[in-house]
Short mmCIF file of C-alpha atoms and ligand atoms in Angstrom, two decimals:
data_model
loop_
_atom_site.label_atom_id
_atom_site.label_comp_id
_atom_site.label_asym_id
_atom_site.label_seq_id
_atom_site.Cartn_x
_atom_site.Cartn_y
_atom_site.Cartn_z
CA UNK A 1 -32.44 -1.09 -44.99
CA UNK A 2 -31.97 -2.93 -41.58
CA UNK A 3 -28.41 -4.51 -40.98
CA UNK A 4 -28.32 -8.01 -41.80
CA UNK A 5 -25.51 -9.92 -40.54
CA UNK A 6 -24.65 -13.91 -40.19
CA UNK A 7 -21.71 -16.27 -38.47
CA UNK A 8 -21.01 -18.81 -40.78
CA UNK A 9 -19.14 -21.79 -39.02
CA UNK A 10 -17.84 -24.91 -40.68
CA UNK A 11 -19.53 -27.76 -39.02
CA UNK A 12 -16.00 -29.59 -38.84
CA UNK A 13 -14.47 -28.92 -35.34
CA UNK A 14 -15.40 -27.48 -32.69
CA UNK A 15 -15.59 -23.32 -31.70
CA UNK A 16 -13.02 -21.76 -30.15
CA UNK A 17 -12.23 -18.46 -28.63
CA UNK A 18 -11.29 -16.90 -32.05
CA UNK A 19 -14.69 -18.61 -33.50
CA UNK A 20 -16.42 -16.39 -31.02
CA UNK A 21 -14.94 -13.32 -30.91
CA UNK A 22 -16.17 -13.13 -34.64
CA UNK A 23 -19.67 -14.64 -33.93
CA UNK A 24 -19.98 -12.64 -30.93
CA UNK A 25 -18.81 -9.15 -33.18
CA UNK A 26 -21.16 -9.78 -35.30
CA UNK A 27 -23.93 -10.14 -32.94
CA UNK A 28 -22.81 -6.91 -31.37
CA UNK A 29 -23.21 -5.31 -33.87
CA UNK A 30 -26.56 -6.48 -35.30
CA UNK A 31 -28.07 -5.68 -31.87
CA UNK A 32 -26.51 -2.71 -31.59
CA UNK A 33 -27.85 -1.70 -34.87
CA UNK A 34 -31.66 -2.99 -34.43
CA UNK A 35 -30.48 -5.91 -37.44
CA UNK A 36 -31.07 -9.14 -37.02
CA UNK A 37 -28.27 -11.97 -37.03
CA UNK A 38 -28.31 -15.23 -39.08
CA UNK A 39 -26.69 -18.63 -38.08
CA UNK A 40 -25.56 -20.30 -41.07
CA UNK A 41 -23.46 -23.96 -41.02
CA UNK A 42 -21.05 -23.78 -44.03
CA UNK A 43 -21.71 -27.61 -44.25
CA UNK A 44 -20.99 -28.33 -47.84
CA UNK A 45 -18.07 -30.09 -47.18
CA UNK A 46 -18.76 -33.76 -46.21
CA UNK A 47 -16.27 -35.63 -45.58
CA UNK A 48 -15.65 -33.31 -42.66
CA UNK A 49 -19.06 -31.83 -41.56
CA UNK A 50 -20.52 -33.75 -38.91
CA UNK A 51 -24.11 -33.82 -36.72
CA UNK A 52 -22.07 -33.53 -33.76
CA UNK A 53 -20.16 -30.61 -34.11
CA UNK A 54 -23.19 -28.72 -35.79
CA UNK A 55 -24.91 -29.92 -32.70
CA UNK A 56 -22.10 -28.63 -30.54
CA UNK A 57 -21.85 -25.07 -31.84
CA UNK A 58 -25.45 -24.24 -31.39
CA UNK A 59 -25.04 -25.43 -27.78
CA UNK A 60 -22.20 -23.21 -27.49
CA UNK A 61 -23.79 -20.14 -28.81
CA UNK A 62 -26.75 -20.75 -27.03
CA UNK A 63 -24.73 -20.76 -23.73
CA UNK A 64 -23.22 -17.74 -24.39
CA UNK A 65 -26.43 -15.83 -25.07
CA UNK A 66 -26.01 -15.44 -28.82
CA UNK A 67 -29.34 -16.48 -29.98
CA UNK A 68 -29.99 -15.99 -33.59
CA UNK A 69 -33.12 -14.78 -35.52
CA UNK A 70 -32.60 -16.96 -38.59
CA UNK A 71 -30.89 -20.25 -39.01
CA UNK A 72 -29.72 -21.52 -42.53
CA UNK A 73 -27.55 -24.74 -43.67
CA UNK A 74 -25.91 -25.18 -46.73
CA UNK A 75 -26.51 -28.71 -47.34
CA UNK A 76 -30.16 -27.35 -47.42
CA UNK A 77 -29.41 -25.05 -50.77
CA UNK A 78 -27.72 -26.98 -52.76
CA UNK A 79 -30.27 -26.41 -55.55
CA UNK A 80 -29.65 -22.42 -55.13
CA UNK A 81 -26.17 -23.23 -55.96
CA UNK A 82 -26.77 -24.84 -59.13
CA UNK A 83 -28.90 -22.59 -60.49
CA UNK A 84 -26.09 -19.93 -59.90
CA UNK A 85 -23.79 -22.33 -61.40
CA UNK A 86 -25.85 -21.84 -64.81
CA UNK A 87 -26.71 -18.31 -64.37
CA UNK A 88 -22.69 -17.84 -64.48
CA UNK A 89 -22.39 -20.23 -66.95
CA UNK A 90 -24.68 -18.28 -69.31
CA UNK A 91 -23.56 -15.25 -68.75
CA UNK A 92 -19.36 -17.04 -69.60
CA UNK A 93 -17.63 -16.20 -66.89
CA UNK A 94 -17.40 -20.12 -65.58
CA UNK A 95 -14.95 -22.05 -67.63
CA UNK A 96 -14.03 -25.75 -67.07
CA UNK A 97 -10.56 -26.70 -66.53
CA UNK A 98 -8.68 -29.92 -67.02
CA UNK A 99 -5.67 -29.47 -64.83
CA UNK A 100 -4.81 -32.52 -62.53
CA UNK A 101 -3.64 -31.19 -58.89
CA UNK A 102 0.12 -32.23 -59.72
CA UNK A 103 -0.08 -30.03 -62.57
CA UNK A 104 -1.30 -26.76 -60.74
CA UNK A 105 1.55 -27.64 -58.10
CA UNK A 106 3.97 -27.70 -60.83
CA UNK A 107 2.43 -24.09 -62.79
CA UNK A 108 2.98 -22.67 -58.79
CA UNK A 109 6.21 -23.60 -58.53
CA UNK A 110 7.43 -23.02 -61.93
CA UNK A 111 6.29 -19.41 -61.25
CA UNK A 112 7.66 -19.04 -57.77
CA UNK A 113 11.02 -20.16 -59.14
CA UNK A 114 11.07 -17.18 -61.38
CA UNK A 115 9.73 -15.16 -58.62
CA UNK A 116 6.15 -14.59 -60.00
CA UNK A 117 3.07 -14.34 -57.87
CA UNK A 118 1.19 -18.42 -58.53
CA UNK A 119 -1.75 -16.33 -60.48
CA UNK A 120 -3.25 -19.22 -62.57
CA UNK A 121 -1.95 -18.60 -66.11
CA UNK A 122 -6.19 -19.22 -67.69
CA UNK A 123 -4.50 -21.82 -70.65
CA UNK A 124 -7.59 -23.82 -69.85
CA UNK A 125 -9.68 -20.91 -71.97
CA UNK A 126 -7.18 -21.62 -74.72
CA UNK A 127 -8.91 -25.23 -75.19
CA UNK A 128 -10.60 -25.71 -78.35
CA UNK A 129 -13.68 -27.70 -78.25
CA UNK A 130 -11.64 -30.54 -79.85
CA UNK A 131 -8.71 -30.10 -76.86
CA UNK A 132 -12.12 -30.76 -74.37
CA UNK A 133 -13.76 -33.64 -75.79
CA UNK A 134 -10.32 -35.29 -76.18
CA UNK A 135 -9.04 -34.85 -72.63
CA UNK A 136 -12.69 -36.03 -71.61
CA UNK A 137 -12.30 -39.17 -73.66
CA UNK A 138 -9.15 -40.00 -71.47
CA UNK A 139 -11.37 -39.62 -67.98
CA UNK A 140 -10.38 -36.60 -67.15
CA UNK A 141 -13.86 -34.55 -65.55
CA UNK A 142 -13.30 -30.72 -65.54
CA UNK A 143 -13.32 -28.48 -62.44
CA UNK A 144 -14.55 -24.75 -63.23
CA UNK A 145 -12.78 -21.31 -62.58
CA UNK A 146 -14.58 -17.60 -62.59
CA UNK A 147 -13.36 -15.90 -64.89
CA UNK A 148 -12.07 -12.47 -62.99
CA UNK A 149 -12.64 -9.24 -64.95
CA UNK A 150 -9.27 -7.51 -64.85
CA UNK A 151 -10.51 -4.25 -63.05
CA UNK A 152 -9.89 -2.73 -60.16
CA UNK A 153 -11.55 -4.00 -56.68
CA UNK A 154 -12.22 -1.93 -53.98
CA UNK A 155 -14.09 -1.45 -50.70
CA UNK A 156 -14.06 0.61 -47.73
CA UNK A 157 -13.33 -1.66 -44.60
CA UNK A 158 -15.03 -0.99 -41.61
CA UNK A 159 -11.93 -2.15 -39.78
CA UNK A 160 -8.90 -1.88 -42.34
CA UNK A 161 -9.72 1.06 -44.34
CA UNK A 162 -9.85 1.59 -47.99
CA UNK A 163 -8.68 -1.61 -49.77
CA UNK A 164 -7.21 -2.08 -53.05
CA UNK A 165 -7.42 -5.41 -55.40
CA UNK A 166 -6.87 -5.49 -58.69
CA UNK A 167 -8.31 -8.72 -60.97
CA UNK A 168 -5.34 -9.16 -62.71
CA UNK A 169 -3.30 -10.21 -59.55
CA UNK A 170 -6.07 -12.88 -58.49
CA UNK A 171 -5.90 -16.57 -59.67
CA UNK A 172 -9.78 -17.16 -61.41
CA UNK A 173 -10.88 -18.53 -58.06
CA UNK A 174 -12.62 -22.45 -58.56
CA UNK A 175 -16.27 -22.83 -57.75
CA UNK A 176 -16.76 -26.37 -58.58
CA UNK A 177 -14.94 -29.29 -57.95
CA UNK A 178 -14.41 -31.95 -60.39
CA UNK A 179 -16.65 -34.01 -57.97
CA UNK A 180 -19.27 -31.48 -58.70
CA UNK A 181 -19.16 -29.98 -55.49
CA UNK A 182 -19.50 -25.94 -54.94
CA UNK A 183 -16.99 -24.14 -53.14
CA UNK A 184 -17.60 -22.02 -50.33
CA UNK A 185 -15.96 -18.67 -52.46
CA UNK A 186 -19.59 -19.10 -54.69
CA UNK A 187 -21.94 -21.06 -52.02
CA UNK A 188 -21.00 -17.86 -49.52
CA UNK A 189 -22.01 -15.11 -51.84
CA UNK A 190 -25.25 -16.99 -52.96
CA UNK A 191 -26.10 -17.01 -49.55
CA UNK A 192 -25.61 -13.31 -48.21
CA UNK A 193 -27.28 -12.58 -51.61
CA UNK A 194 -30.64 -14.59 -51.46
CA UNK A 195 -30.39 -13.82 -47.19
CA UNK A 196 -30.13 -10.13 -47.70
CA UNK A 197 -27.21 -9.57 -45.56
CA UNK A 198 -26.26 -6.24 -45.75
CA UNK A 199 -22.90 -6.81 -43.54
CA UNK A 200 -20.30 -9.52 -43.69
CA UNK A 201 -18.15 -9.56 -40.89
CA UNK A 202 -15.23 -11.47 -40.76
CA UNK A 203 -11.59 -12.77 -40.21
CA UNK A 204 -8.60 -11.13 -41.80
CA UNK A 205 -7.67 -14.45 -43.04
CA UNK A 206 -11.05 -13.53 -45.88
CA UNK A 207 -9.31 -10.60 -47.52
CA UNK A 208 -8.26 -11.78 -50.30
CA UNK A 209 -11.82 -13.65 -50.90
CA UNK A 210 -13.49 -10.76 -50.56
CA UNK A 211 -11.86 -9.37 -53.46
CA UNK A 212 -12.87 -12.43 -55.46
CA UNK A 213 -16.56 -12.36 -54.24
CA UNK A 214 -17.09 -8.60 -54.94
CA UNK A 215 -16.81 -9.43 -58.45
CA UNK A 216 -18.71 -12.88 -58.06
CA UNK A 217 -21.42 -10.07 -55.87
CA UNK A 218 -21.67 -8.42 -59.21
CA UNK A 219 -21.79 -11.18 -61.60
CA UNK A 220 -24.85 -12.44 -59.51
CA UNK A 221 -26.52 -9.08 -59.75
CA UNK A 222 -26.50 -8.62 -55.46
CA UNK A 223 -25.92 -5.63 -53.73
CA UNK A 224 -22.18 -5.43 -52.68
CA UNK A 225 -22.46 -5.76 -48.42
CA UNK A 226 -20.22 -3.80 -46.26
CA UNK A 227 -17.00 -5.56 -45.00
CA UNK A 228 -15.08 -5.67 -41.47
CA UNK A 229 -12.31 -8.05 -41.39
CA UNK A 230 -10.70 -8.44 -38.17
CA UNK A 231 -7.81 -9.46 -36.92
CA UNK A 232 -7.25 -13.19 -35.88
CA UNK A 233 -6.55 -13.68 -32.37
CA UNK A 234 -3.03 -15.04 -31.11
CA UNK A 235 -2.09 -16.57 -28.21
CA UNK A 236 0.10 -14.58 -25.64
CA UNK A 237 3.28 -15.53 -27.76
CA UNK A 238 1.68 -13.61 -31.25
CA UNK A 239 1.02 -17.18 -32.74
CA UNK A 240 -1.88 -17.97 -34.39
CA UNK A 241 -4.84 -20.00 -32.59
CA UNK A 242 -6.35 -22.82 -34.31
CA UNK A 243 -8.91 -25.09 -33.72
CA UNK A 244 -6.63 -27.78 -32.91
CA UNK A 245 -6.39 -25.91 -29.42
CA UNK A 246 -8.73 -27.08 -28.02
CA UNK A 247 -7.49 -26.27 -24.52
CA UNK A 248 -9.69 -23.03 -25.62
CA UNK A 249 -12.84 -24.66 -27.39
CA UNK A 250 -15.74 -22.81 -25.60
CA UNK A 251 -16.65 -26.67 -24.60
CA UNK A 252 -13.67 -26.57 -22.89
CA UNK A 253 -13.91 -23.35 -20.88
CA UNK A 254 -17.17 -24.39 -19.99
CA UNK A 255 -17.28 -27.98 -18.99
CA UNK A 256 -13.21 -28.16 -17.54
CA UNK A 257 -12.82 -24.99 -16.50
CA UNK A 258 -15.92 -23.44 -15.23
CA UNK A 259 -15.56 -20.23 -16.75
CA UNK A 260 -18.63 -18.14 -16.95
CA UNK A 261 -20.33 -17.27 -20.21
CA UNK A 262 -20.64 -13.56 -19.58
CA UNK A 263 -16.53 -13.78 -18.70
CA UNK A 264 -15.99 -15.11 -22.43
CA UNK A 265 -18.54 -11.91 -24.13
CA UNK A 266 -16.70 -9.28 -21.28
CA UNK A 267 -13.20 -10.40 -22.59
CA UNK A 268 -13.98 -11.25 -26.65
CA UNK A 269 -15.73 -7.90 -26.91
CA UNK A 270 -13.30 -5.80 -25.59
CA UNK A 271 -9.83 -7.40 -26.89
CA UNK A 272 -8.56 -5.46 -29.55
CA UNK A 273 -10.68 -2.48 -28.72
CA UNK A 274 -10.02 1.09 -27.60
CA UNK A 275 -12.15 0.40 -24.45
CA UNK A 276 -10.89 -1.09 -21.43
CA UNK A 277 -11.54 -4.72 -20.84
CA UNK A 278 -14.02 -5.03 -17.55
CA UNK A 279 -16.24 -7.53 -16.64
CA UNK A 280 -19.82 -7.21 -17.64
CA UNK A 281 -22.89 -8.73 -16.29
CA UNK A 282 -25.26 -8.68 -19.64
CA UNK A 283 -25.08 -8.88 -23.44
CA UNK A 284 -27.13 -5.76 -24.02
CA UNK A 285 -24.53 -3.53 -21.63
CA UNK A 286 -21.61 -4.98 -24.40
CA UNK A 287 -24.14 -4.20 -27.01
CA UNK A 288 -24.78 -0.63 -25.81
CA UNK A 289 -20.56 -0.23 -25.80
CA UNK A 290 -20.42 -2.07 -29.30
CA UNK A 291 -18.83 0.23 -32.18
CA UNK A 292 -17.28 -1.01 -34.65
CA UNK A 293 -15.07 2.20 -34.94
CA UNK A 294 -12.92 1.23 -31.89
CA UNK A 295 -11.93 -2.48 -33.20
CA UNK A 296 -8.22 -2.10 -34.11
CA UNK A 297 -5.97 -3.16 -36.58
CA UNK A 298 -3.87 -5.34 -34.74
CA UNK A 299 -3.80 -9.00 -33.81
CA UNK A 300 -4.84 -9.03 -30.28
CA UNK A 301 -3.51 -11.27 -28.03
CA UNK A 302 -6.19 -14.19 -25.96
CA UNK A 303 -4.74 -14.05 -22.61
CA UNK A 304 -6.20 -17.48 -20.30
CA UNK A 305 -5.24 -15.14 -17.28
CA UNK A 306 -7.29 -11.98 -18.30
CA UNK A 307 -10.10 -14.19 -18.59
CA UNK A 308 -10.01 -16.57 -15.05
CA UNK A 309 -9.62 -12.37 -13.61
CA UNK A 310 -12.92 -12.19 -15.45
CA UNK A 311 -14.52 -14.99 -14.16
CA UNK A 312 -13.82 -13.92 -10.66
CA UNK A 313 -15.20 -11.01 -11.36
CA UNK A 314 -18.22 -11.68 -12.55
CA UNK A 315 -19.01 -14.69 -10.27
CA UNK A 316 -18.55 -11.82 -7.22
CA UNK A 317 -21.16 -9.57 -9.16
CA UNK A 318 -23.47 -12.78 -9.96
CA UNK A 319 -27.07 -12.59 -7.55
CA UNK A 320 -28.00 -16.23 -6.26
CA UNK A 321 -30.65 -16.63 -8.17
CA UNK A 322 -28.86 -16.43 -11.40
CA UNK A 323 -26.68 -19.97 -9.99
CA UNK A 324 -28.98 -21.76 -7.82
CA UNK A 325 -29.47 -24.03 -10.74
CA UNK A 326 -26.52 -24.99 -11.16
CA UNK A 327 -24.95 -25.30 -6.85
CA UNK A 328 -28.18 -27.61 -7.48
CA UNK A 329 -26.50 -29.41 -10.13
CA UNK A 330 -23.27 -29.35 -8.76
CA UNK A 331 -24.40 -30.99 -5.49
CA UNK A 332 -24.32 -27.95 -3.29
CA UNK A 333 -28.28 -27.52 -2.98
CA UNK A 334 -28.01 -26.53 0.39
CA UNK A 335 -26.34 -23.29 -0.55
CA UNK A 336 -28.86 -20.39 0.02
CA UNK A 337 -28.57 -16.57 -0.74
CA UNK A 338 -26.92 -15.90 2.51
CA UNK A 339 -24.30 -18.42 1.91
CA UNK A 340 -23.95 -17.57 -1.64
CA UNK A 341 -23.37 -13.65 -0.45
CA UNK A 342 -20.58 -14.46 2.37
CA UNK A 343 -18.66 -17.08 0.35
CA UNK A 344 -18.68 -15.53 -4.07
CA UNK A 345 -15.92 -12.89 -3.24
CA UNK A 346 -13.54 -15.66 -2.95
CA UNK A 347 -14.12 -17.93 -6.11
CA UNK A 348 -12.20 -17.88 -8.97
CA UNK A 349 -14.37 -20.56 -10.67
CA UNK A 350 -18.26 -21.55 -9.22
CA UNK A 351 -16.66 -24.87 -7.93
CA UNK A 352 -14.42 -23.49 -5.49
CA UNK A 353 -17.53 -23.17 -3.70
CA UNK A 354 -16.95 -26.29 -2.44
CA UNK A 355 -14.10 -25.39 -0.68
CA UNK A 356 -16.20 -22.82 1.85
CA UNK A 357 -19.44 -25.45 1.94
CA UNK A 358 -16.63 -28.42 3.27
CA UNK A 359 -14.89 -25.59 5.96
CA UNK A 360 -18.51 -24.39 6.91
CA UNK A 361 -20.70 -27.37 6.77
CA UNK A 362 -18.44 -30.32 7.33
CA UNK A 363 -15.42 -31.41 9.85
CA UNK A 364 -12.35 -30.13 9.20
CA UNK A 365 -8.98 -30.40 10.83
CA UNK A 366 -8.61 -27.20 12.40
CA UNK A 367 -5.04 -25.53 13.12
CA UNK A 368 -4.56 -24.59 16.38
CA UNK A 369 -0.90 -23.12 17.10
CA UNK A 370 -1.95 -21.69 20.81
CA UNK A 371 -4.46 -24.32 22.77
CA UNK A 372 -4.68 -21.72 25.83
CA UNK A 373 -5.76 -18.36 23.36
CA UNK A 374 -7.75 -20.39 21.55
CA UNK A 375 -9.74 -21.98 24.61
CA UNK A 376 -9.64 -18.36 26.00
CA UNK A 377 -11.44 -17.20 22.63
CA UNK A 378 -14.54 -20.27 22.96
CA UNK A 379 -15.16 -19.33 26.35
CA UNK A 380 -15.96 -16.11 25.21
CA UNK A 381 -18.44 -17.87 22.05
CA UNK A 382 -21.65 -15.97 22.74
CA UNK A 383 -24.89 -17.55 22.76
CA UNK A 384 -26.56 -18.74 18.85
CA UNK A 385 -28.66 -16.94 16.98
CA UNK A 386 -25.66 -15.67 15.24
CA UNK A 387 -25.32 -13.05 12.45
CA UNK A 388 -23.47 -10.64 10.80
CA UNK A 389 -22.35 -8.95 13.89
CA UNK A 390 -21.74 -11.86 15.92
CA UNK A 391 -17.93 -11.84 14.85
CA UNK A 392 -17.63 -8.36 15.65
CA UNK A 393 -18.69 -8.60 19.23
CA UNK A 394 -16.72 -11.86 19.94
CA UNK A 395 -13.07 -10.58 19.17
CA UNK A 396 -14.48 -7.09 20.87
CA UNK A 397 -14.71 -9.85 23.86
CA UNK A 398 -11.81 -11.81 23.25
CA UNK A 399 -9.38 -8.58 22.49
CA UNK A 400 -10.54 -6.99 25.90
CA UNK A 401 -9.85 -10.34 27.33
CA UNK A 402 -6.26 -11.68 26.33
CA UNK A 403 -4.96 -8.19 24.96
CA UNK A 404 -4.51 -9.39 21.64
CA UNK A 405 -5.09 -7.13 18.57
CA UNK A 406 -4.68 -7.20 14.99
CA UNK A 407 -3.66 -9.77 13.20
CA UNK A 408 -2.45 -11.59 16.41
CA UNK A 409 -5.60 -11.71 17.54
CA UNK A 410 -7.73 -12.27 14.20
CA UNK A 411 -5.09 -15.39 12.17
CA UNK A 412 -5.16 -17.72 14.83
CA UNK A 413 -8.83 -17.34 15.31
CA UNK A 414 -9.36 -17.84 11.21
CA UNK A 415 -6.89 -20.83 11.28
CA UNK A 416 -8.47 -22.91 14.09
CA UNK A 417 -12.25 -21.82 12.55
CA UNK A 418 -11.20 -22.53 8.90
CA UNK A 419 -8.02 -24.80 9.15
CA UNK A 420 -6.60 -22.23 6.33
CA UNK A 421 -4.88 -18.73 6.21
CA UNK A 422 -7.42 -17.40 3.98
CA UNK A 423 -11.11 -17.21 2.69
CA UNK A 424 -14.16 -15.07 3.16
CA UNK A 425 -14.68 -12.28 5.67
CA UNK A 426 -15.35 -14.36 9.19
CA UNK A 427 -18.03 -11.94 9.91
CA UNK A 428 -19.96 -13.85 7.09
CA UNK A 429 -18.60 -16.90 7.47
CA UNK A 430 -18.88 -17.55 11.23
CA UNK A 431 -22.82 -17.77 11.57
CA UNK A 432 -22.23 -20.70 8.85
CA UNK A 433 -19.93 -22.59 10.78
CA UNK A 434 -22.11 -22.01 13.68
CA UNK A 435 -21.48 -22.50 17.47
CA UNK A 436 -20.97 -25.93 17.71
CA UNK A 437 -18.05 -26.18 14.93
CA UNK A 438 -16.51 -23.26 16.41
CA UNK A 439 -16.25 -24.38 19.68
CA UNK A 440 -14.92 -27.68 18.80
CA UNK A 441 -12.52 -26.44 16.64
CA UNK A 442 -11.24 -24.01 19.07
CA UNK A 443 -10.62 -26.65 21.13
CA UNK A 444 -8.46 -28.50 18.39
CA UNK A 445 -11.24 -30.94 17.47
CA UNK A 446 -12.00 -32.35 13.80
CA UNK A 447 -15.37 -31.07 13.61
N1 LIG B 501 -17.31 -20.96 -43.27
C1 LIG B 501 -16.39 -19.87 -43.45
C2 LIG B 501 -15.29 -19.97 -42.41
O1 LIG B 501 -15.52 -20.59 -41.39
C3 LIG B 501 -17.14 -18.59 -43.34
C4 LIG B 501 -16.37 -17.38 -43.69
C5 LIG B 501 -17.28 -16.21 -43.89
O2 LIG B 501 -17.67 -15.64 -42.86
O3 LIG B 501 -17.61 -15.90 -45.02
O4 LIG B 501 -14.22 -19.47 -42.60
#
């Protein structure tokens, strides 16, 4: 059977790195394996759910480059749901429950006080049919628990190992509200049942759940998938990420920061691996590495840093055509391929291109510390065309001429050309600036 896998996002904030690293896992992994991948919005839950951020995550994946092959919402199968609802109400292992939230709080703590594990103590299957009609004559509306078969639960973890669950030290998870609403714990396993996925893929944080829905799995009559849970992300300190960062939403990285989709996949596929983290110009090279053998156990750690080293990275490996789009966009349409070439090994982010298009294309105050080397060096300007070699055979010129070598001869040439201590190689910047720029500036003019 072909690997089936799925991201299943909660339409209620928006993703973040952590979000991705799972989505982008599973996509791995479903590529790597010839499976397809499903995109399913866990949207059952209203009051938080909105258009917006559904709207907002499929941008985001799109922009990375993790298209999906099928696309499912829960608010669409509500109906397959219900008729799970009855299938485990027929078969008794749904029972309804009476218990008002202040009452489970106090059952918790009553048991933590004595230093018992909060497992739900089931006196709701103790009601008698009389108990039930009488609590329903005083408004109270039932929620309903699964009723856990006291058995072992186990499964081999494609990331943690063999794991161990036993029913008896799970609460009887509830599935439906006393609003009527399904809970993810059932909605979740109808899904990957009726969608054939054959792999769910996950956060840690879904451990215990999993032991739940193996047995739910098996009460529905669905083939138990195979489970990876990984490790959730932390930041640099070991604390948890949450969505409420949203200094790292992908809508963040990518519309304040400029950081490049393929530095996002290069870092989020790598961290926590055995391989080295390097940047990476396509999906299907991180697919070809993809194996879920070398994700390790432990949290690993989102470093901003790592990933603006990425960026650079990548933007110096990125051809012109792949961002003539967007210089378009960004106002820098006059950029060609030649321009692109001498100015991406010195951007950290696409818009620091606008740093080398203002020293190359418009006046600048130049910094001239020696007037008389300086008009020593124009006189020597050779005649335009210019190219590549141009800068080569002026300082050959300049050095035979005032002596100068080295970096006495080559920093106060950058700082009257540029007006700054650093930037690209001159021998690729100097045809942009041209002859008329140079000259001026060489003579100390804003130009
Ligand atoms: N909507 C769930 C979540 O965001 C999905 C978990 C799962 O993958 O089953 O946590």
């Amino acid at each position: 059977m072909s690997v089936a896998v799925r991201f299943a996002p909660s339409p209620t904030g928006q993703l973040h790195v952590g979000n991705i690293r799972l989505a982008l896992v599973n996509w791995l992994f479903a590529r790597s394996q010839g499976g397809s991948f499903l995109l399913r919005l866990d949207d059952t839950d209203l009051e938080r759910s909105t258009a917006e951020y559904a709207a907002g995550i499929e941008r985001d994946l799109r922009w990375l480059g993790l298209d999906w092959d099928r696309f499912a919402r829960q608010s669409d199968r509500l109906d397959r749901y219900a008729a799970a609802v009855e299938r485990l109400k027929a078969a008794g292992r749904l029972y309804a429950c009476y218990e008002t939230a202040e009452e489970l709080s106090l059952k918790r703590k009553s048991l933590l006080g004595r230093g018992l594990p909060p497992i739900y103590d089931r006196a709701a299957l103790r009601l008698t049919d009389a108990d039930r009609a009488r609590l329903e004559a005083e408004g109270r509306t039932p929620h309903w628990r699964f009723l856990l078969e006291h058995a072992p639960v186990e499964w081999d973890d494609l990331v943690r190992g063999p794991q161990h669950f036993h029913g008896r030290d799970l609460s009887d998870p509830v599935l439906i509200r006393e609003d009527g609403r399904t809970l993810y714990t059932l909605s979740s396993v109808v899904d990957d049942i009726e969608l054939g996925i054959t792999h769910v893929i996950r956060g840690e944080d879904h451990v215990a759940n999993t032991a739940v829905q193996i047995q739910l799995w098996q009460a529905l009559g669905g083939p138990v998938p195979g489970f990876a849970h990984l490790p959730l992300l932390t930041d640099a300190t070991g604390a948890g990420l949450s969505k409420r960062l949203g200094s790292i939403s992908v809508a963040s990285l990518r519309d304040d920061q400029d950081i490049e989709p393929m530095a996002i996949n290069s870092l989020l596929a790598k961290l926590g691996t055995s391989d080295a983290i390097e940047a990476r110009m396509s999906l299907a090279e991180l697919a070809a590495e993809f194996d879920m053998a070398k994700v390790a156990r432990g949290a690993p750690k989102f470093d901003p840093e790592e990933l603006a080293r990425l960026n650079a990275r990548v933007l110096h490996a990125t051809p012109f055509q792949a961002v003539a789009g967007r210089l378009q966009t960004l106002g820098f349409g006059g950029i060609d391929a030649v321009f692109w070439e001498a100015v991406r090994p010195n951007l950290s982010r696409l818009a620091d291109v606008a740093e080398w298009w203002h020293v190359a294309r418009e006046p600048i105050e130049p910094v001239v510390e020696d007037a008389e080397f300086a008009s020593a060096a124009a006189a020597h300007l050779p005649a335009e065309p210019w190219d590549d070699t141009t800068w080569s055979s002026w300082t050959g010129a300049v050095k035979s001429a005032t002596g100068r070598k080295g970096k006495g001869l080559f920093m106060p040439l950058r700082l009257a050309l540029t007006g700054r201590d650093h930037g690209p190689e001159l021998k690729n910047l100097l045809p942009l600036i041209g002859r008329e720029r140079a000259e001026a500036r060489l003579a100390g003019r804003v130009a």
